CSV table of C-alpha atoms and ligand atoms in Angstrom, one decimal:
chain,number,residue,atom,x,y,z
A,1,UNK,CA,0.0,0.0,0.0
A,2,UNK,CA,1.2,3.5,-0.8
A,3,UNK,CA,0.0,6.6,1.1
A,4,UNK,CA,0.4,9.8,-0.9
A,5,UNK,CA,0.8,12.9,1.2
A,6,UNK,CA,-0.4,16.3,-0.1
A,7,UNK,CA,2.3,18.6,-1.5
A,8,UNK,CA,1.5,20.9,1.4
A,9,UNK,CA,1.8,18.2,4.1
A,10,UNK,CA,4.1,19.1,7.0
A,11,UNK,CA,6.8,16.8,8.5
A,12,UNK,CA,4.7,16.4,11.5
A,13,UNK,CA,1.7,15.1,9.5
A,14,UNK,CA,4.1,12.6,7.8
A,15,UNK,CA,5.2,11.5,11.3
A,16,UNK,CA,1.7,11.1,12.5
A,17,UNK,CA,0.8,8.9,9.5
A,18,UNK,CA,3.9,6.8,10.1
A,19,UNK,CA,2.9,6.4,13.8
A,20,UNK,CA,-0.7,5.4,12.8
A,21,UNK,CA,0.8,2.8,10.4
A,22,UNK,CA,3.0,1.4,13.1
A,23,UNK,CA,0.1,1.3,15.6
A,24,UNK,CA,-1.7,-0.9,13.1
A,25,UNK,CA,1.1,-3.4,13.2
A,26,UNK,CA,2.4,-2.4,9.8
A,27,UNK,CA,5.7,-0.9,8.7
A,28,UNK,CA,6.0,2.6,7.2
A,29,UNK,CA,8.7,3.5,4.7
A,30,UNK,CA,8.7,7.3,4.0
A,31,UNK,CA,9.8,8.1,0.4
A,32,UNK,CA,10.5,11.8,0.0
A,33,UNK,CA,9.9,12.9,-3.6
A,34,UNK,CA,10.5,16.1,-5.5
A,35,UNK,CA,7.0,17.4,-4.9
A,36,UNK,CA,5.6,15.3,-2.1
A,37,UNK,CA,6.4,12.6,0.4
A,38,UNK,CA,4.9,9.1,-0.2
A,39,UNK,CA,4.8,6.5,2.6
A,40,UNK,CA,5.1,2.9,1.5
A,41,UNK,CA,3.4,0.5,3.8
A,42,UNK,CA,4.5,-3.2,4.1
A,43,UNK,CA,3.3,-6.0,6.3
A,44,UNK,CA,-0.3,-5.8,5.1
A,45,UNK,CA,-1.9,-8.8,3.5
A,46,UNK,CA,-4.9,-7.0,2.0
A,47,UNK,CA,-6.4,-3.5,2.2
A,48,UNK,CA,-6.4,-3.4,6.1
A,49,UNK,CA,-6.1,0.2,7.3
A,50,UNK,CA,-6.6,1.7,3.9
A,51,UNK,CA,-9.7,3.7,4.7
A,52,UNK,CA,-8.4,4.7,8.1
A,53,UNK,CA,-5.2,6.1,6.7
A,54,UNK,CA,-7.0,8.0,4.0
A,55,UNK,CA,-8.8,10.0,6.7
A,56,UNK,CA,-5.5,11.2,8.3
A,57,UNK,CA,-4.4,14.8,8.1
A,58,UNK,CA,-2.1,15.6,5.1
A,59,UNK,CA,-3.1,12.4,3.2
A,60,UNK,CA,-4.4,12.9,-0.3
A,61,UNK,CA,-4.7,9.3,-1.5
A,62,UNK,CA,-4.1,5.7,-0.5
A,63,UNK,CA,-3.2,3.3,-3.3
A,64,UNK,CA,-2.9,-0.5,-3.3
A,65,UNK,CA,0.3,-1.8,-4.8
A,66,UNK,CA,-0.5,-4.7,-7.0
A,67,UNK,CA,3.0,-6.2,-7.6
A,68,UNK,CA,4.5,-8.7,-5.1
A,69,UNK,CA,7.6,-6.4,-4.8
A,70,UNK,CA,6.6,-3.2,-3.2
A,71,UNK,CA,9.5,-0.9,-2.2
A,72,UNK,CA,11.5,-1.8,-5.3
A,73,UNK,CA,8.7,-1.1,-7.8
A,74,UNK,CA,7.9,2.0,-9.7
A,75,UNK,CA,4.3,1.9,-8.4
A,76,UNK,CA,5.7,2.9,-5.0
A,77,UNK,CA,8.4,5.3,-6.4
A,78,UNK,CA,8.1,6.5,-10.0
A,79,UNK,CA,11.3,8.5,-10.0
A,80,UNK,CA,14.7,6.8,-10.6
A,81,UNK,CA,16.8,6.1,-7.5
A,82,UNK,CA,20.3,7.6,-7.7
A,83,UNK,CA,22.7,5.8,-5.4
A,84,UNK,CA,25.5,8.1,-4.3
A,85,UNK,CA,28.9,6.7,-3.4
A,86,UNK,CA,31.2,9.6,-2.6
A,87,UNK,CA,31.4,11.7,-5.8
A,88,UNK,CA,30.0,8.9,-7.9
A,89,UNK,CA,26.3,8.8,-8.8
A,90,UNK,CA,24.8,5.5,-10.0
A,91,UNK,CA,21.5,5.8,-11.8
A,92,UNK,CA,22.0,9.3,-13.0
A,93,UNK,CA,22.5,10.1,-16.7
A,94,UNK,CA,26.2,9.1,-17.0
A,95,UNK,CA,27.0,5.4,-17.0
A,96,UNK,CA,29.5,4.5,-14.3
A,97,UNK,CA,32.5,2.3,-14.8
A,98,UNK,CA,33.5,-0.1,-11.9
A,99,UNK,CA,36.6,-2.0,-12.7
A,100,UNK,CA,39.3,-4.1,-11.1
A,101,UNK,CA,40.5,-7.6,-10.5
A,102,UNK,CA,38.3,-10.5,-9.7
A,103,UNK,CA,40.3,-11.0,-6.5
A,104,UNK,CA,42.6,-8.9,-4.4
A,105,UNK,CA,45.8,-10.9,-4.7
A,106,UNK,CA,48.6,-8.6,-3.5
A,107,UNK,CA,49.2,-5.0,-2.6
A,108,UNK,CA,51.2,-4.3,-5.7
A,109,UNK,CA,48.6,-5.9,-8.0
A,110,UNK,CA,45.6,-4.1,-6.5
A,111,UNK,CA,47.1,-0.7,-5.8
A,112,UNK,CA,48.9,-0.7,-9.2
A,113,UNK,CA,45.8,-1.7,-11.0
A,114,UNK,CA,43.7,1.0,-9.2
A,115,UNK,CA,46.2,3.7,-10.2
A,116,UNK,CA,46.2,2.6,-13.8
A,117,UNK,CA,42.4,2.4,-13.8
A,118,UNK,CA,41.9,5.8,-12.3
A,119,UNK,CA,44.0,7.2,-15.1
A,120,UNK,CA,41.9,5.5,-17.7
A,121,UNK,CA,38.6,6.8,-16.4
A,122,UNK,CA,37.2,4.2,-13.9
A,123,UNK,CA,34.8,5.6,-11.3
A,124,UNK,CA,35.2,2.8,-8.7
A,125,UNK,CA,37.5,-0.1,-7.9
A,126,UNK,CA,36.3,-3.7,-7.5
A,127,UNK,CA,38.2,-6.6,-5.9
A,128,UNK,CA,37.0,-9.7,-4.0
A,129,UNK,CA,38.5,-10.6,-0.7
A,130,UNK,CA,36.1,-13.3,0.4
A,131,UNK,CA,35.6,-15.3,-2.8
A,132,UNK,CA,32.7,-17.7,-3.6
A,133,UNK,CA,34.5,-20.5,-5.4
A,134,UNK,CA,33.0,-23.5,-7.0
A,135,UNK,CA,35.8,-25.7,-5.7
A,136,UNK,CA,37.0,-25.7,-2.1
A,137,UNK,CA,40.5,-26.1,-3.4
A,138,UNK,CA,40.5,-22.9,-5.4
A,139,UNK,CA,41.9,-19.6,-4.0
A,140,UNK,CA,39.4,-18.3,-1.5
A,141,UNK,CA,40.6,-14.7,-1.3
A,142,UNK,CA,42.9,-12.9,1.1
A,143,UNK,CA,40.1,-12.1,3.5
A,144,UNK,CA,40.8,-9.3,6.1
A,145,UNK,CA,44.3,-8.7,4.6
A,146,UNK,CA,42.7,-8.1,1.2
A,147,UNK,CA,40.3,-5.6,2.7
A,148,UNK,CA,43.3,-3.6,4.1
A,149,UNK,CA,44.8,-3.6,0.6
A,150,UNK,CA,41.6,-2.3,-0.9
A,151,UNK,CA,41.4,0.5,1.6
A,152,UNK,CA,45.0,1.4,0.7
A,153,UNK,CA,44.1,1.4,-3.0
A,154,UNK,CA,41.2,3.8,-2.2
A,155,UNK,CA,43.4,6.0,-0.1
A,156,UNK,CA,46.0,6.3,-2.9
A,157,UNK,CA,43.5,6.8,-5.8
A,158,UNK,CA,40.4,8.3,-4.3
A,159,UNK,CA,38.4,5.5,-6.1
A,160,UNK,CA,35.5,4.2,-3.9
A,161,UNK,CA,35.8,0.4,-3.5
A,162,UNK,CA,33.3,-2.5,-3.8
A,163,UNK,CA,33.8,-6.0,-2.5
A,164,UNK,CA,31.7,-9.0,-1.7
A,165,UNK,CA,30.3,-9.9,1.7
A,166,UNK,CA,30.1,-13.7,1.5
A,167,UNK,CA,28.7,-14.5,4.9
A,168,UNK,CA,26.9,-12.9,7.8
A,169,UNK,CA,29.9,-13.7,10.0
A,170,UNK,CA,32.3,-11.6,8.0
A,171,UNK,CA,29.8,-9.0,7.0
A,172,UNK,CA,30.9,-6.4,9.6
A,173,UNK,CA,34.5,-6.6,8.4
A,174,UNK,CA,33.6,-5.9,4.8
A,175,UNK,CA,31.0,-3.3,5.7
A,176,UNK,CA,33.5,-1.3,7.7
A,177,UNK,CA,36.2,-1.4,4.9
A,178,UNK,CA,34.3,-0.8,1.7
A,179,UNK,CA,32.1,1.8,0.1
A,180,UNK,CA,29.7,-0.6,-1.6
A,181,UNK,CA,28.9,-4.1,-0.4
A,182,UNK,CA,28.5,-6.7,-3.1
A,183,UNK,CA,26.1,-9.6,-2.6
A,184,UNK,CA,27.1,-12.3,-5.1
A,185,UNK,CA,25.0,-14.3,-7.5
A,186,UNK,CA,25.2,-17.4,-5.4
A,187,UNK,CA,23.9,-15.5,-2.3
A,188,UNK,CA,21.1,-13.7,-4.0
A,189,UNK,CA,18.6,-15.7,-2.0
A,190,UNK,CA,20.6,-15.9,1.2
A,191,UNK,CA,17.9,-14.2,3.2
A,192,UNK,CA,19.9,-13.7,6.4
A,193,UNK,CA,22.7,-12.0,4.4
A,194,UNK,CA,20.1,-9.8,2.6
A,195,UNK,CA,18.5,-8.8,5.9
A,196,UNK,CA,21.9,-7.9,7.4
A,197,UNK,CA,22.7,-5.9,4.2
A,198,UNK,CA,19.4,-4.1,4.8
A,199,UNK,CA,20.6,-2.9,8.2
A,200,UNK,CA,23.7,-1.4,6.7
A,201,UNK,CA,24.1,2.3,5.9
A,202,UNK,CA,26.4,1.3,2.9
A,203,UNK,CA,24.9,0.8,-0.6
A,204,UNK,CA,24.4,-2.7,-1.7
A,205,UNK,CA,25.3,-4.1,-5.2
A,206,UNK,CA,23.0,-7.1,-5.6
A,207,UNK,CA,23.9,-9.6,-8.3
A,208,UNK,CA,21.1,-11.6,-10.0
A,209,UNK,CA,21.6,-15.2,-9.4
A,210,UNK,CA,22.2,-17.4,-12.5
A,211,UNK,CA,18.8,-18.9,-12.3
A,212,UNK,CA,16.6,-16.0,-10.9
A,213,UNK,CA,13.6,-14.5,-12.6
A,214,UNK,CA,13.2,-10.8,-12.6
A,215,UNK,CA,10.6,-11.1,-9.8
A,216,UNK,CA,13.0,-13.1,-7.6
A,217,UNK,CA,15.7,-10.5,-8.2
A,218,UNK,CA,13.4,-7.7,-7.1
A,219,UNK,CA,12.1,-9.7,-4.1
A,220,UNK,CA,15.7,-10.2,-3.0
A,221,UNK,CA,16.2,-6.4,-3.3
A,222,UNK,CA,13.0,-6.0,-1.4
A,223,UNK,CA,14.6,-7.9,1.6
A,224,UNK,CA,17.3,-5.3,1.7
A,225,UNK,CA,15.0,-2.3,1.3
A,226,UNK,CA,12.4,-3.6,3.7
A,227,UNK,CA,15.1,-3.6,6.5
A,228,UNK,CA,15.6,0.1,5.8
A,229,UNK,CA,18.4,0.4,3.3
A,230,UNK,CA,17.1,2.2,0.2
A,231,UNK,CA,20.5,2.2,-1.7
A,232,UNK,CA,20.4,-1.0,-3.8
A,233,UNK,CA,22.1,-1.3,-7.2
A,234,UNK,CA,20.9,-4.3,-9.2
A,235,UNK,CA,23.4,-6.2,-11.4
A,236,UNK,CA,22.7,-8.5,-14.3
A,237,UNK,CA,25.7,-10.9,-14.7
A,238,UNK,CA,24.4,-13.6,-17.0
A,239,UNK,CA,22.1,-16.6,-16.5
A,240,UNK,CA,22.5,-20.3,-17.1
A,241,UNK,CA,21.2,-21.5,-20.4
A,242,UNK,CA,22.0,-24.3,-22.9
A,243,UNK,CA,24.6,-22.0,-24.6
A,244,UNK,CA,28.1,-23.3,-24.3
A,245,UNK,CA,30.0,-20.6,-26.1
A,246,UNK,CA,29.9,-18.3,-23.0
A,247,UNK,CA,30.2,-19.0,-19.3
A,248,UNK,CA,26.7,-17.6,-18.8
A,249,UNK,CA,24.2,-15.9,-21.1
A,250,UNK,CA,24.0,-12.1,-20.6
A,251,UNK,CA,20.3,-11.3,-20.4
A,252,UNK,CA,20.3,-7.9,-22.2
A,253,UNK,CA,16.5,-8.1,-22.3
A,254,UNK,CA,16.2,-7.7,-18.6
A,255,UNK,CA,17.6,-4.2,-18.6
A,256,UNK,CA,14.8,-2.4,-20.4
A,257,UNK,CA,12.2,-4.5,-18.5
A,258,UNK,CA,13.8,-3.7,-15.1
A,259,UNK,CA,13.8,-0.1,-16.2
A,260,UNK,CA,10.1,-0.2,-16.6
A,261,UNK,CA,9.2,-1.9,-13.3
A,262,UNK,CA,11.8,-0.7,-10.9
A,263,UNK,CA,13.3,2.7,-9.9
A,264,UNK,CA,16.6,1.1,-8.8
A,265,UNK,CA,19.7,1.5,-10.9
A,266,UNK,CA,20.9,-1.4,-13.0
A,267,UNK,CA,24.4,-2.2,-13.8
A,268,UNK,CA,25.8,-5.0,-16.0
A,269,UNK,CA,28.7,-7.4,-15.4
A,270,UNK,CA,29.8,-8.6,-18.8
A,271,UNK,CA,32.9,-10.4,-17.5
A,272,UNK,CA,31.2,-13.2,-15.5
A,273,UNK,CA,28.6,-13.6,-18.3
A,274,UNK,CA,31.2,-13.9,-21.0
A,275,UNK,CA,33.9,-16.0,-19.2
A,276,UNK,CA,36.2,-15.0,-22.0
A,277,UNK,CA,37.8,-11.6,-22.5
A,278,UNK,CA,37.4,-11.4,-26.3
A,279,UNK,CA,33.7,-10.7,-26.1
A,280,UNK,CA,33.6,-8.5,-23.0
A,281,UNK,CA,33.8,-5.2,-25.0
A,282,UNK,CA,30.9,-6.0,-27.4
A,283,UNK,CA,28.8,-7.2,-24.4
A,284,UNK,CA,29.6,-4.0,-22.6
A,285,UNK,CA,28.5,-1.9,-25.6
A,286,UNK,CA,25.3,-3.8,-25.8
A,287,UNK,CA,24.5,-3.3,-22.1
A,288,UNK,CA,25.1,0.4,-22.2
A,289,UNK,CA,23.1,0.7,-25.5
A,290,UNK,CA,20.2,-1.2,-23.8
A,291,UNK,CA,20.1,1.4,-21.0
A,292,UNK,CA,22.3,0.0,-18.2
A,293,UNK,CA,23.4,2.6,-15.6
A,294,UNK,CA,27.0,1.3,-15.6
A,295,UNK,CA,29.3,-1.7,-15.8
A,296,UNK,CA,31.3,-3.8,-13.4
A,297,UNK,CA,34.2,-5.2,-15.4
A,298,UNK,CA,37.1,-7.5,-14.4
A,299,UNK,CA,40.6,-6.1,-15.3
A,300,UNK,CA,43.9,-7.6,-14.4
A,301,UNK,CA,47.4,-6.2,-15.2
A,302,UNK,CA,48.5,-9.8,-16.1
A,303,UNK,CA,45.5,-12.0,-16.6
A,304,UNK,CA,47.5,-15.1,-17.2
A,305,UNK,CA,48.8,-14.8,-13.6
A,306,UNK,CA,45.4,-14.1,-12.1
A,307,UNK,CA,44.4,-16.3,-9.2
A,308,UNK,CA,40.8,-16.3,-10.2
A,309,UNK,CA,38.8,-15.6,-13.4
A,310,UNK,CA,41.9,-14.8,-15.5
A,311,UNK,CA,40.4,-15.9,-18.8
A,312,UNK,CA,37.6,-13.2,-18.6
A,313,UNK,CA,39.8,-10.4,-17.3
A,314,UNK,CA,40.5,-7.5,-19.6
A,315,UNK,CA,44.1,-6.2,-19.8
A,316,UNK,CA,44.6,-2.6,-19.0
A,317,UNK,CA,45.0,-1.9,-22.7
A,318,UNK,CA,41.7,-3.5,-23.4
A,319,UNK,CA,40.1,-1.5,-20.6
A,320,UNK,CA,41.3,1.6,-22.3
A,321,UNK,CA,39.8,0.4,-25.6
A,322,UNK,CA,36.5,-0.3,-23.8
A,323,UNK,CA,36.3,3.3,-22.4
A,324,UNK,CA,37.1,4.7,-25.8
A,325,UNK,CA,34.5,2.6,-27.5
A,326,UNK,CA,31.8,3.5,-25.0
A,327,UNK,CA,32.7,7.1,-25.4
A,328,UNK,CA,31.8,6.7,-29.1
A,329,UNK,CA,28.3,5.4,-28.4
A,330,UNK,CA,27.7,7.6,-25.4
A,331,UNK,CA,29.5,10.9,-25.7
A,332,UNK,CA,28.7,11.5,-22.0
A,333,UNK,CA,31.3,8.9,-20.9
A,334,UNK,CA,34.2,11.3,-20.4
A,335,UNK,CA,37.5,10.0,-19.1
A,336,UNK,CA,38.7,10.9,-15.6
A,337,UNK,CA,35.7,13.2,-15.1
A,338,UNK,CA,35.3,14.4,-11.6
A,339,UNK,CA,37.9,12.1,-10.0
A,340,UNK,CA,39.9,14.1,-7.5
A,341,UNK,CA,42.3,12.9,-5.0
B,401,PEP,C1,32.6,-11.7,-8.7
B,401,PEP,O1,32.1,-10.5,-8.9
B,401,PEP,O2,33.8,-11.9,-8.6
B,401,PEP,C2,31.7,-12.8,-8.6
B,401,PEP,C3,32.0,-13.9,-8.0
B,401,PEP,O3,30.5,-12.6,-9.2
B,401,PEP,P1,29.2,-13.5,-9.3
B,401,PEP,O4,28.6,-13.5,-7.9
B,401,PEP,O5,28.3,-12.7,-10.2
B,401,PEP,O6,29.5,-14.8,-9.8
B,402,MN,MN1,35.3,-13.0,-10.7
């Protein structure tokens, strides 16, 4: 349910409506808009309270939200959400470029890559420290030490950093160190992790699982938002199909459909979809052309030596080419804009 306040409603009237919602055993989520505040209501199973709320001072209309996802849907909030990470705005007109190695492997590899990427126009640095690996014998990430290296890379370049929180046990460590918390594809329906992320004041980058429908993705985001964290960035990273020429199949079609139904920003990870570096640039162009708000791309200074996902990592030269090619299809992708140390 969505309670629309009048454009003239005072903060006190908004507070009173929130209190009335709580008194009915439901949960209010105030959504300040350009012209008016709306109050999303969750916890109701039908139209209970609808008439009562419509009578309250400052309320103009009470609308039933028909979709199963509520806070993530455009019914609740028609305007696009812009997630702000330091100087970076995700979901605003300019697509953002998040780049970096699959895993933080060493200080030299990560800080060196961050410096090079910054010079080439990246907006943020990625790097996994707690890695979800298919095999227990594969490199699992540097953990806490990796986070320290990421923080150093941020300090030296000014690039905000994103890294995955793999478990609720290690969530606090990641949360404290990074600017954006990644929830990986394999954890998209780890509901305790999603709830924990919902209690964070850091933005969450939520990756679509390889077998999730659009509705399941939005309901996962709903878990984060319903705990009180409005800053969710959705990420399409490829789904499992019968195709064997790629690691996963990049679902370009979900981008415009998500744009219709949700106000949340959507970025695309062409690297995990491709699994091979030779098609990462064309997939990136396709994603931006289809309306993605940005990309998260794996880049390694020496992919053959990478401890994870080397075959899909772009070299630094290829990353430079990617930025140039995107600049050609979207003139608004300038290099190095606004990055200040
Ligand atoms: C990653 O970003 O390195 C990663 C493991 O991604 P995903 O969860 O999409 O597989
Ligand atoms: Mn990876």
